């Protein structure tokens, strides 16, 4: 590597998603020239609180509110034309500049009407968002079905727009066994065509050399992972995973850059864990009962409004029933899907699982979000913060629970780590020791300025 070359850092979630990665990216973005996505699609809901207001991002990288940074959607992502066009327009309305900044790999697969229909028909069992992400990735692997290509890439639209949309229509007809489905596919393709025209007039379509060329000229890159490492399509607990590779090593495949430019890996976790969708979750408050309730709520369209009208969270927080505690924590900490609004399953922080992830994926430093939410445990029946410390693995036995002292709600403006309550400082330092990985910052609220950076002296002395 030349001394004039730039470098790349990779930021990933360490749990089941929704750890607040976008908040950390937004905070760190000023130190980079390019913020890039390398996996996932419109199922990746990221929320950023900015001076312009709250923005919900799905496909656009979270550095969008740093006007000097370029933005890149790499070939490891699948693209919903309609959702991307809508997202660009919504960002434009709140003052974010996209033109000249957002770059899209010509190799990205496009989500087709057939993918949406398949996901709606078959995705409920594992709790997908119904956005066609998994079927689109599957089409990329299938390649050829019934005499036609199973995938359309951005470069196909650039080269032959009419042919690409005709191919999508034909592919949809192979899977639509009733006339109404064929009519719906035709309507979607018309909407996709309009969206594509809006995108091509705003976004720069680039080839796979774009990232390398920029880094060789000195660009500093931050790769932003969607979903999180425990949901990786291969390494996660099949079939209850996402449909792309979420581990940090994939950043250099899906982000179109050689791994020789890698500098460090940044992990993001949160102090109270949550999971959307089905699948094993050993830390869950209420266990199987909670899992069934959240699955049913997703099917019936029950979200935060319905729970607000039905439950009294501060009363439930003191219940002996772990299910009630989980519901209360979800409501009090706002744990609902960014894109779907689905109730997230709530659980204890699993230190053993985090330590395992840190070791497996070579995490260099961690940001721990939602530390302020731990204050709610002071109002539970036990008045302590429970975390899992037991072994990880199918044959590792039952996990143990360790209780940490709770603390009162944090003040609105905490200037630094030393100003935090002693129990919270001790909790952070104990977590750092258990994981064997430096905690670089902690989130104590949703706003930009509520992410405290920890110095080496903070984490060494706890003051």
PDB file of N, CA and C in Angstrom, residues 22-65:
ATOM      1  N   UNK A  22     -26.540   4.000  12.870  1.00  0.00           N
ATOM      2  CA  UNK A  22     -26.602   5.254  12.122  1.00  0.00           C
ATOM      3  C   UNK A  22     -26.170   6.440  12.980  1.00  0.00           C
ATOM      4  N   UNK A  23     -26.511   6.403  14.242  1.00  0.00           N
ATOM      5  CA  UNK A  23     -26.115   7.488  15.142  1.00  0.00           C
ATOM      6  C   UNK A  23     -24.597   7.570  15.257  1.00  0.00           C
ATOM      7  N   UNK A  24     -23.953   6.413  15.334  1.00  0.00           N
ATOM      8  CA  UNK A  24     -22.494   6.396  15.444  1.00  0.00           C
ATOM      9  C   UNK A  24     -21.862   6.816  14.125  1.00  0.00           C
ATOM     10  N   UNK A  25     -22.396   6.320  13.006  1.00  0.00           N
ATOM     11  CA  UNK A  25     -21.892   6.735  11.698  1.00  0.00           C
ATOM     12  C   UNK A  25     -22.015   8.242  11.546  1.00  0.00           C
ATOM     13  N   UNK A  26     -23.155   8.788  11.912  1.00  0.00           N
ATOM     14  CA  UNK A  26     -23.383  10.227  11.808  1.00  0.00           C
ATOM     15  C   UNK A  26     -22.347  10.998  12.630  1.00  0.00           C
ATOM     16  N   UNK A  27     -21.988  10.450  13.784  1.00  0.00           N
ATOM     17  CA  UNK A  27     -21.011  11.114  14.642  1.00  0.00           C
ATOM     18  C   UNK A  27     -19.588  11.023  14.059  1.00  0.00           C
ATOM     19  N   UNK A  28     -19.258   9.888  13.460  1.00  0.00           N
ATOM     20  CA  UNK A  28     -17.900   9.662  12.980  1.00  0.00           C
ATOM     21  C   UNK A  28     -17.671  10.177  11.556  1.00  0.00           C
ATOM     22  N   UNK A  29     -18.744  10.447  10.823  1.00  0.00           N
ATOM     23  CA  UNK A  29     -18.647  10.696   9.383  1.00  0.00           C
ATOM     24  C   UNK A  29     -17.719  11.846   9.019  1.00  0.00           C
ATOM     25  N   UNK A  30     -17.591  12.828   9.888  1.00  0.00           N
ATOM     26  CA  UNK A  30     -16.755  13.985   9.573  1.00  0.00           C
ATOM     27  C   UNK A  30     -15.295  13.595   9.354  1.00  0.00           C
ATOM     28  N   UNK A  31     -14.886  12.442   9.852  1.00  0.00           N
ATOM     29  CA  UNK A  31     -13.506  12.005   9.696  1.00  0.00           C
ATOM     30  C   UNK A  31     -13.248  11.195   8.442  1.00  0.00           C
ATOM     31  N   UNK A  32     -14.249  11.071   7.566  1.00  0.00           N
ATOM     32  CA  UNK A  32     -14.113  10.238   6.367  1.00  0.00           C
ATOM     33  C   UNK A  32     -14.532  11.017   5.124  1.00  0.00           C
ATOM     34  N   UNK A  33     -14.045  10.546   3.983  1.00  0.00           N
ATOM     35  CA  UNK A  33     -14.405  11.153   2.700  1.00  0.00           C
ATOM     36  C   UNK A  33     -15.566  10.441   2.025  1.00  0.00           C
ATOM     37  N   UNK A  34     -15.723   9.128   2.313  1.00  0.00           N
ATOM     38  CA  UNK A  34     -16.775   8.331   1.689  1.00  0.00           C
ATOM     39  C   UNK A  34     -17.450   7.485   2.764  1.00  0.00           C
ATOM     40  N   UNK A  35     -18.773   7.508   2.809  1.00  0.00           N
ATOM     41  CA  UNK A  35     -19.549   6.612   3.665  1.00  0.00           C
ATOM     42  C   UNK A  35     -20.250   5.637   2.722  1.00  0.00           C
ATOM     43  N   UNK A  36     -20.065   4.332   2.958  1.00  0.00           N
ATOM     44  CA  UNK A  36     -20.510   3.337   1.985  1.00  0.00           C
ATOM     45  C   UNK A  36     -21.318   2.227   2.641  1.00  0.00           C
ATOM     46  N   UNK A  37     -22.353   1.798   1.934  1.00  0.00           N
ATOM     47  CA  UNK A  37     -23.122   0.614   2.311  1.00  0.00           C
ATOM     48  C   UNK A  37     -22.606  -0.585   1.518  1.00  0.00           C
ATOM     49  N   UNK A  38     -22.557  -1.758   2.153  1.00  0.00           N
ATOM     50  CA  UNK A  38     -22.031  -2.933   1.464  1.00  0.00           C
ATOM     51  C   UNK A  38     -22.959  -4.138   1.482  1.00  0.00           C
ATOM     52  N   UNK A  39     -24.118  -4.038   2.111  1.00  0.00           N
ATOM     53  CA  UNK A  39     -25.039  -5.179   2.157  1.00  0.00           C
ATOM     54  C   UNK A  39     -26.458  -4.699   2.439  1.00  0.00           C
ATOM     55  N   UNK A  40     -27.413  -5.617   2.265  1.00  0.00           N
ATOM     56  CA  UNK A  40     -28.798  -5.324   2.600  1.00  0.00           C
ATOM     57  C   UNK A  40     -29.490  -4.468   1.557  1.00  0.00           C
ATOM     58  N   UNK A  41     -30.690  -4.055   1.912  1.00  0.00           N
ATOM     59  CA  UNK A  41     -31.494  -3.246   1.002  1.00  0.00           C
ATOM     60  C   UNK A  41     -32.426  -2.347   1.778  1.00  0.00           C
ATOM     61  N   UNK A  42     -33.651  -2.217   1.294  1.00  0.00           N
ATOM     62  CA  UNK A  42     -34.609  -1.311   1.922  1.00  0.00           C
ATOM     63  C   UNK A  42     -35.198  -1.889   3.204  1.00  0.00           C
ATOM     64  N   UNK A  43     -34.713  -3.063   3.619  1.00  0.00           N
ATOM     65  CA  UNK A  43     -35.127  -3.612   4.921  1.00  0.00           C
ATOM     66  C   UNK A  43     -34.267  -3.076   6.050  1.00  0.00           C
ATOM     67  N   UNK A  44     -33.276  -2.284   5.735  1.00  0.00           N
ATOM     68  CA  UNK A  44     -32.345  -1.801   6.752  1.00  0.00           C
ATOM     69  C   UNK A  44     -32.744  -0.400   7.179  1.00  0.00           C
ATOM     70  N   UNK A  45     -33.569  -0.289   8.202  1.00  0.00           N
ATOM     71  CA  UNK A  45     -34.036   1.014   8.650  1.00  0.00           C
ATOM     72  C   UNK A  45     -33.091   1.635   9.656  1.00  0.00           C
ATOM     73  N   UNK A  46     -32.511   2.791   9.315  1.00  0.00           N
ATOM     74  CA  UNK A  46     -31.630   3.519  10.209  1.00  0.00           C
ATOM     75  C   UNK A  46     -32.259   4.873  10.519  1.00  0.00           C
ATOM     76  N   UNK A  47     -32.193   5.283  11.777  1.00  0.00           N
ATOM     77  CA  UNK A  47     -32.757   6.572  12.176  1.00  0.00           C
ATOM     78  C   UNK A  47     -31.652   7.494  12.643  1.00  0.00           C
ATOM     79  N   UNK A  48     -31.650   8.723  12.123  1.00  0.00           N
ATOM     80  CA  UNK A  48     -30.673   9.724  12.528  1.00  0.00           C
ATOM     81  C   UNK A  48     -31.429  10.966  12.987  1.00  0.00           C
ATOM     82  N   UNK A  49     -31.110  11.440  14.204  1.00  0.00           N
ATOM     83  CA  UNK A  49     -31.676  12.692  14.696  1.00  0.00           C
ATOM     84  C   UNK A  49     -30.708  13.817  14.368  1.00  0.00           C
ATOM     85  N   UNK A  50     -31.162  14.791  13.599  1.00  0.00           N
ATOM     86  CA  UNK A  50     -30.316  15.876  13.117  1.00  0.00           C
ATOM     87  C   UNK A  50     -30.969  17.217  13.424  1.00  0.00           C
ATOM     88  N   UNK A  51     -30.228  18.312  13.272  1.00  0.00           N
ATOM     89  CA  UNK A  51     -30.841  19.635  13.447  1.00  0.00           C
ATOM     90  C   UNK A  51     -32.005  19.880  12.502  1.00  0.00           C
ATOM     91  N   UNK A  52     -32.001  19.192  11.344  1.00  0.00           N
ATOM     92  CA  UNK A  52     -33.101  19.351  10.384  1.00  0.00           C
ATOM     93  C   UNK A  52     -34.318  18.519  10.757  1.00  0.00           C
ATOM     94  N   UNK A  53     -34.170  17.642  11.742  1.00  0.00           N
ATOM     95  CA  UNK A  53     -35.257  16.759  12.144  1.00  0.00           C
ATOM     96  C   UNK A  53     -34.825  15.305  12.079  1.00  0.00           C
ATOM     97  N   UNK A  54     -35.751  14.427  12.380  1.00  0.00           N
ATOM     98  CA  UNK A  54     -35.455  12.993  12.378  1.00  0.00           C
ATOM     99  C   UNK A  54     -35.590  12.448  10.959  1.00  0.00           C
ATOM    100  N   UNK A  55     -34.571  11.711  10.530  1.00  0.00           N
ATOM    101  CA  UNK A  55     -34.573  11.117   9.194  1.00  0.00           C
ATOM    102  C   UNK A  55     -34.511   9.607   9.326  1.00  0.00           C
ATOM    103  N   UNK A  56     -35.361   8.926   8.563  1.00  0.00           N
ATOM    104  CA  UNK A  56     -35.358   7.467   8.536  1.00  0.00           C
ATOM    105  C   UNK A  56     -34.739   7.025   7.214  1.00  0.00           C
ATOM    106  N   UNK A  57     -33.595   6.410   7.322  1.00  0.00           N
ATOM    107  CA  UNK A  57     -32.833   6.002   6.157  1.00  0.00           C
ATOM    108  C   UNK A  57     -32.987   4.510   5.928  1.00  0.00           C
ATOM    109  N   UNK A  58     -33.008   4.105   4.665  1.00  0.00           N
ATOM    110  CA  UNK A  58     -33.101   2.681   4.350  1.00  0.00           C
ATOM    111  C   UNK A  58     -31.950   2.238   3.459  1.00  0.00           C
ATOM    112  N   UNK A  59     -31.717   2.943   2.371  1.00  0.00           N
ATOM    113  CA  UNK A  59     -30.659   2.552   1.445  1.00  0.00           C
ATOM    114  C   UNK A  59     -29.541   3.585   1.337  1.00  0.00           C
ATOM    115  N   UNK A  60     -29.844   4.838   1.615  1.00  0.00           N
ATOM    116  CA  UNK A  60     -28.838   5.897   1.561  1.00  0.00           C
ATOM    117  C   UNK A  60     -27.951   5.803   2.800  1.00  0.00           C
ATOM    118  N   UNK A  61     -26.628   5.853   2.658  1.00  0.00           N
ATOM    119  CA  UNK A  61     -25.731   5.787   3.821  1.00  0.00           C
ATOM    120  C   UNK A  61     -26.002   6.896   4.832  1.00  0.00           C
ATOM    121  N   UNK A  62     -25.679   6.601   6.086  1.00  0.00           N
ATOM    122  CA  UNK A  62     -26.051   7.493   7.189  1.00  0.00           C
ATOM    123  C   UNK A  62     -25.211   8.759   7.277  1.00  0.00           C
ATOM    124  N   UNK A  63     -24.210   8.896   6.427  1.00  0.00           N
ATOM    125  CA  UNK A  63     -23.429  10.132   6.410  1.00  0.00           C
ATOM    126  C   UNK A  63     -24.038  11.215   5.556  1.00  0.00           C
ATOM    127  N   UNK A  64     -25.299  11.055   5.196  1.00  0.00           N
ATOM    128  CA  UNK A  64     -25.941  11.975   4.255  1.00  0.00           C
ATOM    129  C   UNK A  64     -25.993  13.412   4.773  1.00  0.00           C
ATOM    130  N   UNK A  65     -25.973  13.599   6.104  1.00  0.00           N
ATOM    131  CA  UNK A  65     -26.057  14.952   6.650  1.00  0.00           C
ATOM    132  C   UNK A  65     -24.690  15.594   6.872  1.00  0.00           C
TER     133      UNK A  65
END
